[in-house]
Short mmCIF file of C-alpha atoms in Angstrom, two decimals:
data_model
loop_
_atom_site.label_atom_id
_atom_site.label_comp_id
_atom_site.label_asym_id
_atom_site.label_seq_id
_atom_site.Cartn_x
_atom_site.Cartn_y
_atom_site.Cartn_z
CA MET S 1 39.62 37.49 34.31
CA GLU S 2 41.52 36.99 31.10
CA PHE S 3 40.85 40.52 29.89
CA PHE S 4 42.48 42.19 32.88
CA LYS S 5 45.46 39.87 32.73
CA TRP S 6 45.90 40.90 29.17
CA LEU S 7 45.54 44.57 29.99
CA ASP S 8 48.06 44.11 32.74
CA LYS S 9 50.57 42.58 30.37
CA LEU S 10 50.16 45.50 28.03
CA GLY S 11 51.15 47.79 30.88
CA ASP S 12 52.47 50.98 29.41
CA GLY S 13 51.87 49.71 25.97
CA ILE S 14 48.20 50.55 26.41
CA LYS S 15 48.54 53.13 23.67
CA GLU S 16 48.88 50.26 21.27
CA PHE S 17 45.38 49.10 22.19
CA ASN S 18 44.12 47.00 19.33
CA PRO S 19 40.48 45.93 19.56
CA MET S 20 41.20 42.98 17.28
CA LYS S 21 43.45 41.52 19.92
CA ILE S 22 41.01 41.57 22.82
CA PRO S 23 41.06 38.04 24.31
CA VAL S 24 37.44 37.15 23.52
CA LEU S 25 38.46 33.66 22.49
CA HIS S 26 40.49 32.81 25.58
CA PHE S 27 39.48 30.56 28.45
CA PRO S 28 37.36 31.12 30.44
CA ASP S 29 35.69 34.06 28.67
CA ILE S 30 35.14 32.09 25.51
CA TRP S 31 32.36 30.00 27.05
CA GLN S 32 30.09 32.98 27.67
CA ASN S 33 31.11 34.90 24.56
CA THR S 34 30.55 32.04 22.16
CA THR S 35 27.35 30.66 23.64
CA TYR S 36 25.91 34.19 23.74
CA VAL S 37 26.59 34.68 20.04
CA TYR S 38 25.35 31.23 19.15
CA THR S 39 21.94 31.87 20.72
CA PHE S 40 21.24 34.23 17.82
CA LEU S 41 21.55 31.36 15.36
CA LYS S 42 18.80 29.22 16.89
CA ILE S 43 16.24 30.53 14.40
CA PHE S 44 17.84 28.35 11.70
CA LEU S 45 17.30 25.22 13.74
CA ALA S 46 13.78 26.41 14.55
CA ILE S 47 13.03 26.58 10.82
CA ILE S 48 13.93 22.89 10.50
CA ILE S 49 11.58 22.04 13.37
CA VAL S 50 8.74 24.19 12.04
CA ILE S 51 8.95 22.62 8.59
CA SER S 52 9.19 19.09 9.93
CA ILE S 53 6.11 19.56 12.11
CA SER S 54 3.97 21.61 9.74
CA ASN S 55 4.62 18.97 7.05
CA GLU S 56 3.00 16.41 9.32
CA PHE S 57 -0.13 18.53 9.31
CA SER S 58 -0.16 19.56 5.65
CA TYR S 59 0.59 16.04 4.38
CA LYS S 60 -1.90 14.70 6.97
CA THR S 61 0.66 12.09 8.02
CA VAL S 62 -0.04 12.84 11.68
CA ARG S 63 -3.68 11.95 11.04
CA GLN S 64 -2.72 8.71 9.29
CA ASN S 65 -0.23 7.81 12.02
CA ILE S 66 -2.90 8.24 14.67
CA ILE S 67 -5.33 6.17 12.61
CA ASP S 68 -2.63 3.50 12.37
CA GLY S 69 -2.27 3.33 16.13
CA MET S 70 -0.21 6.20 17.48
CA SER S 71 -1.62 8.36 20.23
CA ARG S 72 -1.43 12.13 20.28
CA LEU S 73 0.97 11.79 23.19
CA ASP S 74 3.21 9.55 21.06
CA PHE S 75 3.30 12.25 18.40
CA LEU S 76 4.24 14.86 21.00
CA LYS S 77 6.95 12.59 22.41
CA SER S 78 8.43 11.80 19.03
CA LYS S 79 8.70 15.46 18.08
CA LEU S 80 10.14 16.37 21.48
CA ALA S 81 12.71 13.62 20.99
CA THR S 82 13.68 15.17 17.65
CA ILE S 83 14.00 18.58 19.29
CA LEU S 84 16.03 17.12 22.14
CA LEU S 85 18.40 15.39 19.75
CA LEU S 86 18.88 18.52 17.68
CA SER S 87 19.51 20.63 20.80
CA LEU S 88 21.97 18.11 22.24
CA GLY S 89 23.80 17.85 18.92
CA SER S 90 24.02 21.61 18.60
CA SER S 91 25.22 21.97 22.20
CA LEU S 92 27.88 19.33 21.62
CA LEU S 93 29.06 21.24 18.56
CA VAL S 94 29.23 24.47 20.55
CA PHE S 95 31.15 22.68 23.29
CA ILE S 96 33.70 21.27 20.85
CA THR S 97 34.19 24.57 19.01
CA CYS S 98 34.63 26.46 22.28
CA LEU S 99 37.09 23.90 23.59
CA LEU S 100 39.21 23.77 20.43
CA THR S 101 39.18 27.53 19.87
CA GLY S 102 40.02 28.12 23.52
CA ILE S 103 42.93 25.69 23.38
CA ILE S 104 44.25 27.40 20.24
CA TYR S 105 44.03 30.96 21.56
CA THR S 106 44.85 30.58 25.24
CA SER S 107 48.60 30.52 25.74
CA ASP S 108 48.81 29.46 29.38
CA ASN S 109 46.51 26.44 29.31
CA GLU S 110 45.90 24.55 32.46
CA ALA S 111 43.50 21.64 32.19
CA SER S 112 41.76 22.60 35.41
CA ASP S 113 40.99 26.11 34.18
CA MET S 114 39.69 25.11 30.80
CA PHE S 115 36.29 24.07 32.02
CA ILE S 116 35.58 27.06 34.24
CA GLY S 117 32.39 28.50 32.81
CA VAL S 118 31.49 25.36 30.84
CA GLU S 119 28.00 25.60 32.39
CA PHE S 120 27.27 28.25 29.74
CA VAL S 121 26.94 25.37 27.28
CA GLY S 122 24.19 23.98 29.52
CA ALA S 123 22.45 27.35 29.51
CA TYR S 124 22.81 27.44 25.73
CA PHE S 125 21.17 24.01 25.58
CA ILE S 126 18.20 25.16 27.67
CA ASP S 127 17.87 28.33 25.61
CA LEU S 128 17.89 26.41 22.32
CA PHE S 129 15.63 23.61 23.55
CA GLY S 130 13.17 26.16 24.94
CA PHE S 131 13.09 28.10 21.70
CA LEU S 132 12.54 24.96 19.63
CA VAL S 133 9.71 23.84 21.92
CA PHE S 134 8.25 27.32 21.51
CA ALA S 135 8.54 26.89 17.72
CA PHE S 136 6.73 23.52 18.09
CA LEU S 137 3.92 25.23 20.01
CA MET S 138 3.58 28.00 17.43
CA THR S 139 3.46 25.43 14.61
CA VAL S 140 0.74 23.45 16.34
CA LEU S 141 -1.24 26.64 16.88
CA LEU S 142 -0.73 28.21 13.45
CA LYS S 143 -0.33 25.05 11.31
CA ARG S 144 1.25 26.94 8.38
CA SER S 145 5.03 26.93 8.14
CA ALA S 146 5.63 30.30 6.44
CA LEU S 147 3.41 32.16 8.89
CA THR S 148 5.00 30.40 11.86
CA ILE S 149 8.53 31.21 10.74
CA PHE S 150 7.56 34.84 10.22
CA ILE S 151 6.01 35.04 13.70
CA LEU S 152 9.11 33.43 15.21
CA LEU S 153 11.34 35.94 13.45
CA ILE S 154 9.47 38.93 14.79
CA TYR S 155 8.48 37.43 18.14
CA ARG S 156 11.42 38.94 20.05
CA LEU S 157 10.35 42.31 18.74
CA ILE S 158 6.74 41.73 19.85
CA GLU S 159 7.99 40.76 23.30
CA ALA S 160 10.25 43.81 23.46
CA ILE S 161 7.36 46.10 22.56
CA LEU S 162 5.17 44.48 25.20
CA ILE S 163 7.89 44.85 27.82
CA ALA S 164 8.50 48.49 26.92
CA ASN S 165 4.81 49.26 27.33
CA LEU S 166 4.35 47.58 30.69
CA PRO S 167 3.01 49.90 33.39
CA GLU S 168 5.74 50.88 35.84
CA SER S 169 4.21 49.03 38.77
CA VAL S 170 4.57 45.63 37.03
CA GLU S 171 7.62 46.43 34.94
CA PHE S 172 9.68 43.71 36.62
CA ILE S 173 7.55 40.90 35.07
CA GLY S 174 9.00 41.86 31.68
CA GLU S 175 12.15 40.00 32.66
CA TYR S 176 10.11 36.84 33.07
CA PHE S 177 8.55 36.83 29.58
CA PRO S 178 9.52 33.55 27.90
CA LEU S 179 12.21 34.55 25.44
CA GLN S 180 13.42 37.39 27.67
CA ALA S 181 13.82 34.98 30.58
CA MET S 182 15.69 32.53 28.38
CA SER S 183 18.07 35.17 27.09
CA ASN S 184 18.60 36.41 30.66
CA MET S 185 20.34 33.13 31.46
CA ILE S 186 23.38 34.27 29.49
CA GLU S 187 24.03 37.95 29.88
CA VAL S 188 25.60 40.01 27.08
CA PRO S 189 29.32 39.52 27.78
CA PHE S 190 30.85 42.30 25.70
CA PRO S 191 30.28 45.37 27.92
CA LYS S 192 33.00 44.00 30.18
CA TYR S 193 35.53 44.95 27.56
CA ALA S 194 34.37 48.52 28.10
CA PHE S 195 35.01 48.09 31.84
CA GLN S 196 31.37 47.61 32.76
CA GLU S 197 30.25 45.10 35.33
CA ILE S 198 28.37 42.09 33.97
CA LYS S 199 27.15 38.82 35.33
CA ASP S 200 29.89 36.47 34.11
CA TYR S 201 28.00 33.42 35.36
CA VAL S 202 24.81 31.58 34.35
CA VAL S 203 21.95 33.41 36.05
CA MET S 204 20.30 30.51 37.90
CA PRO S 205 16.89 32.05 38.72
CA PHE S 206 16.27 32.47 35.01
CA VAL S 207 17.27 28.87 34.39
CA TRP S 208 14.38 27.81 36.61
CA VAL S 209 12.03 30.31 34.96
CA SER S 210 13.04 29.01 31.52
CA LEU S 211 12.46 25.41 32.56
CA ALA S 212 9.04 26.38 33.87
CA TRP S 213 8.20 28.01 30.54
CA ILE S 214 9.31 24.86 28.68
CA GLY S 215 7.04 22.76 30.89
CA LEU S 216 4.16 25.13 30.21
CA PHE S 217 4.79 25.05 26.44
CA VAL S 218 4.81 21.26 26.40
CA TYR S 219 1.57 21.17 28.33
CA ALA S 220 0.00 23.74 25.95
CA ILE S 221 1.04 21.64 22.94
CA TYR S 222 -0.48 18.56 24.55
CA ALA S 223 -3.73 20.35 25.39
CA LYS S 224 -4.01 21.76 21.87
CA LEU S 225 -3.31 18.39 20.22
CA LYS S 226 -5.80 16.65 22.48
CA LYS S 227 -8.54 19.11 21.72
CA SER S 228 -8.13 19.47 17.97
CA ASP S 229 -9.69 17.40 15.20
CA LEU S 230 -6.91 16.30 12.90
CA MET W 1 -21.60 -13.72 17.36
CA GLU W 2 -18.94 -11.39 18.65
CA THR W 3 -19.52 -7.68 18.44
CA VAL W 4 -16.50 -5.93 16.93
CA LEU W 5 -17.80 -2.41 17.06
CA SER W 6 -20.53 -0.98 19.20
CA ILE W 7 -21.63 2.66 19.05
CA HIS W 8 -24.02 4.24 21.56
CA ASN W 9 -25.63 7.64 21.07
CA LEU W 10 -22.62 9.12 19.33
CA THR W 11 -22.95 12.85 18.65
CA LYS W 12 -20.59 15.33 17.02
CA ARG W 13 -21.33 19.01 16.75
CA TYR W 14 -19.40 21.64 14.82
CA GLY W 15 -20.77 24.84 16.24
CA ARG W 16 -24.41 24.93 15.20
CA ILE W 17 -24.08 22.05 12.76
CA THR W 18 -24.68 18.55 14.04
CA ALA W 19 -22.61 16.25 11.88
CA VAL W 20 -23.55 13.05 13.71
CA LYS W 21 -26.66 12.83 15.84
CA ASP W 22 -27.35 10.13 18.43
CA LEU W 23 -25.90 7.35 16.32
CA SER W 24 -26.16 3.81 17.68
CA LEU W 25 -24.84 0.85 15.72
CA ASP W 26 -23.40 -2.62 16.17
CA VAL W 27 -21.08 -4.42 13.80
CA GLN W 28 -20.55 -8.17 14.25
CA ARG W 29 -17.38 -10.09 13.48
CA GLY W 30 -17.26 -11.24 9.87
CA ASN W 31 -19.72 -8.63 8.62
CA VAL W 32 -19.03 -6.58 5.55
CA PHE W 33 -20.81 -3.50 6.77
CA GLY W 34 -21.71 -0.69 4.40
CA ILE W 35 -22.35 2.83 5.61
CA LEU W 36 -24.44 4.61 3.03
CA GLY W 37 -25.43 8.20 2.79
CA PRO W 38 -25.44 11.18 0.51
CA ASN W 39 -22.51 13.60 0.58
CA GLY W 40 -22.22 15.38 3.90
CA SER W 41 -24.26 12.82 5.79
CA GLY W 42 -21.60 12.27 8.46
CA LYS W 43 -19.95 9.09 7.18
CA THR W 44 -16.38 10.35 7.29
CA THR W 45 -16.95 12.19 10.56
CA THR W 46 -18.23 8.96 12.13
CA LEU W 47 -15.20 7.01 10.92
CA GLY W 48 -12.91 9.82 12.08
CA ILE W 49 -14.38 9.60 15.57
CA LEU W 50 -14.05 5.81 15.61
CA LEU W 51 -10.36 6.22 14.71
CA ASP W 52 -9.72 8.96 17.27
CA VAL W 53 -8.73 11.69 14.83
CA ILE W 54 -11.95 13.60 15.53
CA ASN W 55 -13.11 14.28 19.07
CA ARG W 56 -16.70 13.32 19.87
CA THR W 57 -19.11 15.72 21.50
CA SER W 58 -20.92 12.99 23.41
CA GLY W 59 -21.69 9.29 23.29
CA GLU W 60 -19.67 6.11 23.59
CA PHE W 61 -18.17 3.53 21.36
CA SER W 62 -16.15 0.40 21.92
CA TRP W 63 -13.90 -1.72 19.74
CA PHE W 64 -13.76 -5.47 20.45
CA GLY W 65 -15.92 -4.86 23.52
CA GLU W 66 -13.39 -2.58 25.16
CA PRO W 67 -13.11 1.20 25.35
CA PRO W 68 -10.98 2.64 22.52
CA THR W 69 -7.22 2.91 22.96
CA LYS W 70 -4.31 3.19 20.56
CA ASP W 71 -3.74 -0.56 20.86
CA MET W 72 -7.24 -1.16 19.50
CA ARG W 73 -6.38 0.93 16.46
CA LYS W 74 -3.36 -1.25 15.80
CA ARG W 75 -5.79 -4.09 15.04
CA ILE W 76 -7.67 -1.93 12.54
CA GLY W 77 -6.54 -1.03 9.06
CA ALA W 78 -8.04 2.14 7.65
CA ILE W 79 -7.86 3.91 4.34
CA LEU W 80 -9.71 7.20 4.62
CA GLU W 81 -10.28 9.02 1.34
CA THR W 82 -6.86 9.33 -0.31
CA PRO W 83 -3.79 7.25 0.55
CA ILE W 84 -1.57 9.18 2.95
CA PHE W 85 2.17 8.58 3.15
CA TYR W 86 5.29 10.70 3.54
CA PRO W 87 5.76 12.10 0.02
CA TYR W 88 9.52 12.49 0.39
CA LEU W 89 10.11 8.89 1.50
CA SER W 90 10.23 5.72 -0.58
CA ALA W 91 7.45 3.14 -0.65
CA ALA W 92 9.50 0.64 1.33
CA LYS W 93 10.39 3.23 3.97
CA ASN W 94 6.75 4.31 4.28
CA LEU W 95 5.62 0.73 4.79
CA GLU W 96 8.30 0.30 7.44
CA ILE W 97 6.92 3.30 9.31
CA VAL W 98 3.39 1.90 9.25
CA ALA W 99 4.65 -1.53 10.33
CA GLU W 100 6.60 0.11 13.15
CA ILE W 101 3.51 1.94 14.42
CA LYS W 102 1.31 -1.14 14.12
CA GLY W 103 3.90 -3.38 15.68
CA ALA W 104 3.76 -5.61 12.59
CA SER W 105 6.60 -7.55 11.06
CA LYS W 106 8.78 -5.84 8.44
CA ASP W 107 9.74 -9.11 6.73
CA ASN W 108 6.67 -9.15 4.54
CA ILE W 109 7.20 -5.75 2.96
CA ASP W 110 8.96 -7.05 -0.16
CA PRO W 111 6.48 -9.88 -0.89
CA VAL W 112 3.58 -7.51 -0.32
CA LEU W 113 5.07 -4.94 -2.69
CA LYS W 114 5.44 -7.70 -5.27
CA THR W 115 1.77 -8.61 -4.82
CA VAL W 116 0.65 -5.09 -5.69
CA GLU W 117 3.27 -4.82 -8.45
CA LEU W 118 5.20 -1.97 -6.90
CA TYR W 119 8.37 -3.94 -6.14
CA LYS W 120 10.34 -2.35 -8.98
CA ARG W 121 9.42 1.13 -7.76
CA ARG W 122 9.95 0.41 -4.05
CA ASP W 123 12.87 2.82 -3.69
CA ASP W 124 11.18 5.70 -5.50
CA LYS W 125 9.71 8.52 -3.51
CA PHE W 126 5.99 8.32 -2.82
CA ARG W 127 5.31 11.68 -4.47
CA THR W 128 6.42 10.34 -7.86
CA TYR W 129 3.61 7.76 -7.84
CA SER W 130 0.43 7.97 -9.88
CA LEU W 131 -2.90 7.91 -8.05
CA GLY W 132 -3.42 4.25 -8.90
CA MET W 133 0.01 3.36 -7.53
CA LYS W 134 -0.63 5.33 -4.36
CA GLN W 135 -3.84 3.38 -3.90
CA ARG W 136 -1.99 0.12 -4.47
CA LEU W 137 0.58 1.13 -1.87
CA SER W 138 -2.13 1.64 0.71
CA ILE W 139 -3.47 -1.81 -0.18
CA ALA W 140 0.05 -3.16 0.32
CA SER W 141 0.19 -1.43 3.68
CA ALA W 142 -3.12 -2.99 4.70
CA LEU W 143 -2.02 -6.45 3.55
CA ASN W 144 1.30 -6.18 5.36
CA CYS W 145 -0.32 -5.44 8.69
CA ALA W 146 -3.16 -7.97 8.26
CA PRO W 147 -5.70 -6.07 10.39
CA GLU W 148 -8.69 -7.77 12.00
CA VAL W 149 -10.97 -4.98 10.89
CA MET W 150 -10.64 -3.01 7.70
CA ILE W 151 -12.17 0.44 7.35
CA LEU W 152 -12.54 1.89 3.88
CA ASP W 153 -13.92 5.35 3.21
CA GLU W 154 -14.99 5.95 -0.37
CA PRO W 155 -12.22 3.59 -1.43
CA THR W 156 -13.03 3.83 -5.11
CA ASN W 157 -13.37 7.59 -5.19
CA GLY W 158 -11.58 8.98 -8.20
CA GLN W 159 -10.16 5.60 -9.15
CA ASP W 160 -9.79 4.22 -12.65
CA PRO W 161 -11.49 0.88 -13.42
CA GLN W 162 -8.31 -1.01 -12.57
CA GLY W 163 -8.09 0.69 -9.19
CA ILE W 164 -11.74 -0.05 -8.47
CA ALA W 165 -11.23 -3.70 -9.38
CA GLU W 166 -8.17 -3.89 -7.11
CA ILE W 167 -10.08 -2.45 -4.17
CA ARG W 168 -12.90 -4.89 -4.76
CA GLU W 169 -10.42 -7.76 -4.84
CA LEU W 170 -8.94 -6.57 -1.56
CA ILE W 171 -12.36 -6.41 0.06
CA LYS W 172 -13.22 -9.91 -1.13
CA LYS W 173 -9.87 -11.30 -0.04
CA ILE W 174 -10.16 -9.84 3.45
CA ALA W 175 -13.81 -10.84 3.76
CA SER W 176 -13.05 -14.41 2.73
CA ASP W 177 -10.65 -14.67 5.68
CA GLY W 178 -13.64 -14.05 7.94
CA LYS W 179 -12.47 -10.56 8.79
CA THR W 180 -14.70 -7.58 9.35
CA ILE W 181 -14.96 -4.75 6.86
CA ILE W 182 -16.60 -1.39 7.32
CA LEU W 183 -17.15 0.42 4.07
CA ALA W 184 -18.44 3.95 3.70
CA SER W 185 -19.65 4.79 0.26
CA HIS W 186 -22.26 6.50 -1.79
CA LEU W 187 -21.86 3.98 -4.58
CA LEU W 188 -24.85 1.76 -3.86
CA ASP W 189 -24.01 -0.77 -6.49
CA GLU W 190 -20.63 -1.22 -4.85
CA VAL W 191 -22.16 -1.80 -1.44
CA GLN W 192 -24.76 -4.25 -2.74
CA LYS W 193 -22.06 -6.27 -4.45
CA VAL W 194 -19.81 -6.76 -1.45
CA CYS W 195 -21.71 -6.01 1.74
CA THR W 196 -23.64 -8.32 4.04
CA HIS W 197 -25.08 -5.53 6.18
CA PHE W 198 -25.63 -1.85 5.69
CA CYS W 199 -26.95 1.27 7.33
CA VAL W 200 -28.16 4.54 5.90
CA LEU W 201 -27.21 7.93 7.31
CA LYS W 202 -28.68 11.26 6.40
CA GLN W 203 -27.51 14.51 7.94
CA GLY W 204 -25.98 12.56 10.77
CA VAL W 205 -29.15 10.62 11.59
CA LEU W 206 -29.39 6.85 11.24
CA LEU W 207 -32.31 6.07 8.94
CA TYR W 208 -31.96 2.34 8.60
CA SER W 209 -29.76 -0.52 9.64
CA GLY W 210 -30.12 -4.11 8.50
CA SER W 211 -28.89 -6.93 6.34
CA VAL W 212 -28.55 -6.67 2.58
CA ASP W 213 -30.46 -9.96 2.12
CA GLU W 214 -33.55 -8.43 3.67
CA ILE W 215 -33.87 -6.01 0.80
CA GLY W 216 -35.10 -8.69 -1.57
CA LYS W 217 -37.92 -9.75 0.77
CA GLY W 218 -41.55 -8.74 0.47
CA ALA W 219 -43.71 -8.43 -2.63
CA ILE W 220 -41.91 -8.75 -5.94
CA SER W 221 -42.53 -7.26 -9.35
CA VAL W 222 -42.34 -9.13 -12.63
CA GLU W 223 -41.74 -7.73 -16.06
CA VAL W 224 -43.76 -9.60 -18.69
CA THR W 225 -44.44 -9.41 -22.43
CA ALA W 226 -46.43 -11.61 -24.75
CA GLU W 227 -47.08 -11.66 -28.49
CA THR W 228 -50.76 -10.99 -27.89
CA ASP W 229 -52.44 -8.44 -25.68
CA ILE W 230 -52.55 -9.69 -22.11
CA GLU W 231 -53.33 -6.52 -20.20
CA LYS W 232 -56.93 -7.47 -19.48
CA LEU W 233 -55.96 -10.97 -18.36
CA LEU W 234 -53.30 -9.64 -16.03
CA LYS W 235 -55.68 -7.19 -14.45
CA GLU W 236 -58.21 -9.94 -13.87
CA TRP W 237 -55.66 -12.25 -12.18
CA ASN W 238 -56.05 -12.46 -8.41
CA GLY W 239 -52.30 -12.84 -7.97
CA ALA W 240 -51.59 -9.28 -9.14
CA THR W 241 -52.03 -6.18 -7.03
CA GLU W 242 -50.97 -3.68 -9.65
CA VAL W 243 -50.39 -3.75 -13.40
CA LYS W 244 -48.46 -1.01 -15.13
CA SER W 245 -47.66 -0.65 -18.78
CA GLU W 246 -44.10 0.39 -19.40
CA GLU W 247 -42.91 0.71 -22.98
CA SER W 248 -43.65 -2.68 -24.55
CA ASN W 249 -43.67 -4.51 -21.20
CA PHE W 250 -46.07 -4.84 -18.33
CA ILE W 251 -44.86 -4.50 -14.79
CA VAL W 252 -46.93 -6.72 -12.55
CA LYS W 253 -46.67 -6.33 -8.82
CA LEU W 254 -47.50 -9.68 -7.26
CA VAL W 255 -49.32 -10.63 -4.09
CA GLU W 256 -46.83 -11.63 -1.40
CA GLY W 257 -45.84 -15.26 -1.79
CA LYS W 258 -46.52 -15.42 -5.54
CA THR W 259 -43.61 -15.71 -7.93
CA ALA W 260 -42.93 -15.32 -11.62
CA SER W 261 -43.64 -19.02 -12.18
CA ASP W 262 -47.18 -18.57 -10.78
CA LEU W 263 -47.71 -15.80 -13.32
CA ASN W 264 -46.30 -17.90 -16.13
CA LYS W 265 -48.55 -20.83 -15.19
CA TYR W 266 -51.62 -18.57 -15.11
CA LEU W 267 -50.88 -17.14 -18.55
CA PHE W 268 -50.32 -20.62 -19.96
CA GLU W 269 -53.62 -21.82 -18.53
CA GLN W 270 -55.30 -18.89 -20.24
CA GLY W 271 -53.78 -20.02 -23.52
CA ARG W 272 -51.14 -17.28 -23.71
CA VAL W 273 -47.38 -17.67 -23.83
CA ALA W 274 -45.07 -15.10 -22.31
CA SER W 275 -42.16 -14.14 -24.55
CA HIS W 276 -40.34 -12.19 -21.87
CA LEU W 277 -40.48 -12.83 -18.15
CA VAL W 278 -38.10 -11.16 -15.68
CA THR W 279 -38.28 -10.90 -11.90
CA GLN W 280 -37.28 -7.40 -10.91
CA LYS W 281 -34.77 -7.52 -8.10
CA LYS W 282 -35.47 -4.90 -5.52
CA SER W 283 -32.21 -3.02 -5.60
CA LEU W 284 -30.40 -1.28 -2.80
CA GLU W 285 -30.60 1.86 -4.85
CA LYS W 286 -34.38 1.71 -4.81
CA GLN W 287 -34.44 0.95 -1.11
CA PHE W 288 -32.01 3.79 -0.44
CA LEU W 289 -34.00 6.33 -2.40
CA GLU W 290 -37.19 5.15 -0.71
CA LEU W 291 -35.61 5.60 2.71
CA LEU W 292 -34.41 9.08 1.83
CA ALA W 293 -37.81 10.00 0.43
CA GLU W 294 -39.54 8.65 3.54
CA SER W 295 -37.30 10.71 5.78
CA GLU W 296 -38.12 13.79 3.77
CA HIS W 297 -41.85 13.30 4.26
CA ALA W 298 -41.47 12.55 7.93
#
């Protein structure tokens, strides 16, 4: 790990410990560090999605499009395509920033080492895509953009409160709540700089749980669209 | 004749309210079919169900003899209430979207915009348009896609006289191509002017369905005036079933088969000359009010 190498180099000079010089932006740590931080910014992309979808309802354009010959499934597909494109674009951006920043900060670059941990970008993609699909579901359920954005902003808090109040016997299911499961894919990387053990890999079981949630969300959106009068 | 639309026992309930109740209807190709009814009689709900934006509670309907799918809707052009387009997109862009959904050609967008006199404003955003222009854009959209069936819901609602005239022109143009039009309205005059067939709904129940021509059939009434008093003569005539005095005129209800010329001939034979003789057309409005009144007594 880059951090220990760095500590090693310091050797006796450990007294000169400068937190600003911790190698957070070096390969391979950068992949986890950056993607972890970026997952906090997904709310901004979710706002775009919420507005784009709630506009379809408030301007009644979804109704007109269906009258003109779209099906409800077509509407679902088109919005999912938008979400997919946005998530892929954002993931690509994260990938490029990580790569460039890593190249700049890491002194002993070896091409083969650069991509160790690149799977965190994949986890970031699933996290973002899942959150945007969740935003889609909330918009379809609530219809109003301001209310939906507010709910999305405080939803993590709601989930945290629910998890904290779970009876002890079923406490473990808290980890499988949708946004909790998604954030469990990328563990908080920073405690390692305080010599604590962390999972410095993508936690695969939660990848599958997250994908299952996404599938469930998409189905819920479809069921709601199918049932509602537009 | 080919049946374009067939509805069987269609029902829609909103909780305790039944918006459409056991509706059965058939619309033939080439008909201009008017759906009449007071406000809240289920006209828009029915059209919404036919266009798949409202889910039905029970019943069946078929377009072109086949169960409804999205491909059926591509052959139907519908303007429900107000024109709906993306407000933040230009007219041309909006028409492209509709053409894309309908699978229609995009080459006709410019000529069609010229037809409705919106060509100069084609790159302006839809939200900057006046109501009349919005209405014209939806006409342009309908023309561009050339649907086999046109559905119009209160198309002249809130329109200025120019807008109303434009809609009427559109209806006539489409009808003259032998296409089918379904028109929901509470403007009876409008329906009588353009429709060949009509039905009457009240609180979701079908009261009447038939052709507009049939309205004129049956006994007719004639409005008559003469310089001299003719009331006694009219009452004596065996061709009259009822004589009413209304202002300076007499309204004579004739025996079936008799016409105004029979009345004129009779008066002339009696040595009187009518100075005013008008056959009262039985209007749709009258028929409509009669139907509603009948349903109230029933």
